[in-house]
Amino acid sequence: MPYYNKIEWENLQEEKKFTPGKWNFEFPFEMPKIKHVLIKRDESYNILINIECEMNRKLPNEIKENSYTIKIRGKYSSEGYVLKNCHLFEQITSVENSHGIFTLKLTVTSILFDSGVDGEVTWIKEWYLNGPHNHRIFHRTTTFEKKEIYNKQLDNSVPELQTANPFEIETNHVSSTRRNYMFCKLNDDENIIISLVPDEMKPAWSDNICLQYSSKKHMDDINLRRDIENIISFIFGRKLIKIAESYYDINGNKIKETMIDPFINNNLDIKNICESSDNFPIPIYDYSRDSSESIMTNMINSFISKKETLDFTSMFINYWSSTFLPSESRIILLAASLESLMNKWFDSINSKRSTVIIEKSKYKQLIKDIRPVFLETFEGHTQIINNFNQLNRLSINKSIELFFEEINLDMGDIEKNALYSRNDPVHGNDIDHDTFSDLMIYVEIYRIILNRVILKLLDYNGDYILNNLIEPIPVTNKLPFSLDELKNDIYEIKYYDTE
């Protein structure tokens, strides 16, 4: 296919081998003679380093005990690599041609590539695993072309041939056109291109995404780019997993790149995560190009303008962490996410009401005479004492009901029961079989509730997705079913199969 690898994916799409003939190696300690250094990604896309060296001296203790930085620089080129936080996890001893060989296997958190060429960065591409499987959200087309130029020119030292034109012909011309990106024109004339990575570049078990930035504001602010990554992940219904970011000059030459580990817990299977079904919170894939791009753009703009006031960044840490946990743990983090947004809302100028019944100082004054007796009576009953100390405020559940009223979200009985279901896991209470069966349903309902809240706070007024049995409904509307209607399908709760 007509793709230029250096533009369409990160540097470690193929393993890289460095030998002493072409490269210099710099360690923070003395090493045996290096035969080669091999850098590659394993099947889970973690970065691995293999160092093969001769047994001409003892291995330094530092290589076994500490994390350290290794530098590799070209002898005849300006290219260089910096391997950060290297850590030895396996050492193999072997014999080759009667010589002892050490093979050292290391992990590394990140690798910095520098082309060594000075140039102005004009755009950045960030590369992600775990993109959506449904590609109907990408309406705009890109044409890829690749060709070779064959040039033949005679030596013009012959006077009669000095005016002869060189022979030039195009050969091996290949082209392809595909729908693969969406364009978001943000406030202040900033823009983002969200595009698919060609199938040929990716691991077979993941659909991958590229976020491309060309404005100085975005290129200079990594935290802003992380925030944009979060809201795009939310709209896609799956956490984008970053593995690299590349910096290019105006001609598309890669100036530098940072390659990183996916940072997925070793107990989790990144392949299963990336192969899991899409879980869009809204049916953005069913809209026209202009509508889908308008929704994406408006939500990114709204998110950026409100992220400080409502602290979306902290909320999303819990939100995404919850996706990898069992139900009883997951609902705790979902509850923390909702309560974080709620508290920020009541603290902001958006709220016209308060969860405070009596100011804390006044409440302390009112209970100062009875508090010692209360503490003595209920000594050892921590939860009761905590509740007593917070009687000047509405309960969490009452606060959430008030919050829903303020942001104009309708809430039915099943939503209320889902909100109450967080109590047992949060307080460490025993959960019997029947309660756990209900909890499996409620944790999904809780996620839908949180999605609705996020969408409403981002000024989205369209439809939201429930499951594959019910058409999307307006975001302000409560869920149109009861727990009993769901119980028979407890293991059938699925979301729109949008493939």
PDB file of C-alpha atoms in Angstrom, residues 48-51 59 63-64 68 87-93 102-107:
ATOM      1  CA  LEU A  48      11.958  -4.290  25.576  1.00  0.00           C
ATOM      2  CA  ILE A  49      15.723  -3.854  25.333  1.00  0.00           C
ATOM      3  CA  ASN A  50      18.088  -6.787  24.580  1.00  0.00           C
ATOM      4  CA  ILE A  51      21.787  -6.105  25.119  1.00  0.00           C
ATOM      5  CA  LEU A  59      28.892  -7.045  34.897  1.00  0.00           C
ATOM      6  CA  ILE A  63      22.973  -2.752  36.101  1.00  0.00           C
ATOM      7  CA  LYS A  64      21.185  -5.217  38.376  1.00  0.00           C
ATOM      8  CA  TYR A  68      19.272   4.130  34.752  1.00  0.00           C
ATOM      9  CA  HIS A  87      15.637  -1.936  34.504  1.00  0.00           C
ATOM     10  CA  LEU A  88      17.191  -5.416  34.168  1.00  0.00           C
ATOM     11  CA  PHE A  89      14.673  -8.252  34.533  1.00  0.00           C
ATOM     12  CA  GLU A  90      16.582 -11.213  33.053  1.00  0.00           C
ATOM     13  CA  GLN A  91      20.212 -12.199  32.486  1.00  0.00           C
ATOM     14  CA  ILE A  92      21.245 -15.127  30.269  1.00  0.00           C
ATOM     15  CA  THR A  93      24.757 -16.549  29.963  1.00  0.00           C
ATOM     16  CA  PHE A 102      25.889 -12.020  28.392  1.00  0.00           C
ATOM     17  CA  THR A 103      22.364 -11.395  27.089  1.00  0.00           C
ATOM     18  CA  LEU A 104      20.643  -8.748  29.194  1.00  0.00           C
ATOM     19  CA  LYS A 105      16.888  -8.126  28.954  1.00  0.00           C
ATOM     20  CA  LEU A 106      15.630  -4.779  30.190  1.00  0.00           C
ATOM     21  CA  THR A 107      12.367  -2.922  30.466  1.00  0.00           C
TER      22      THR A 107
END
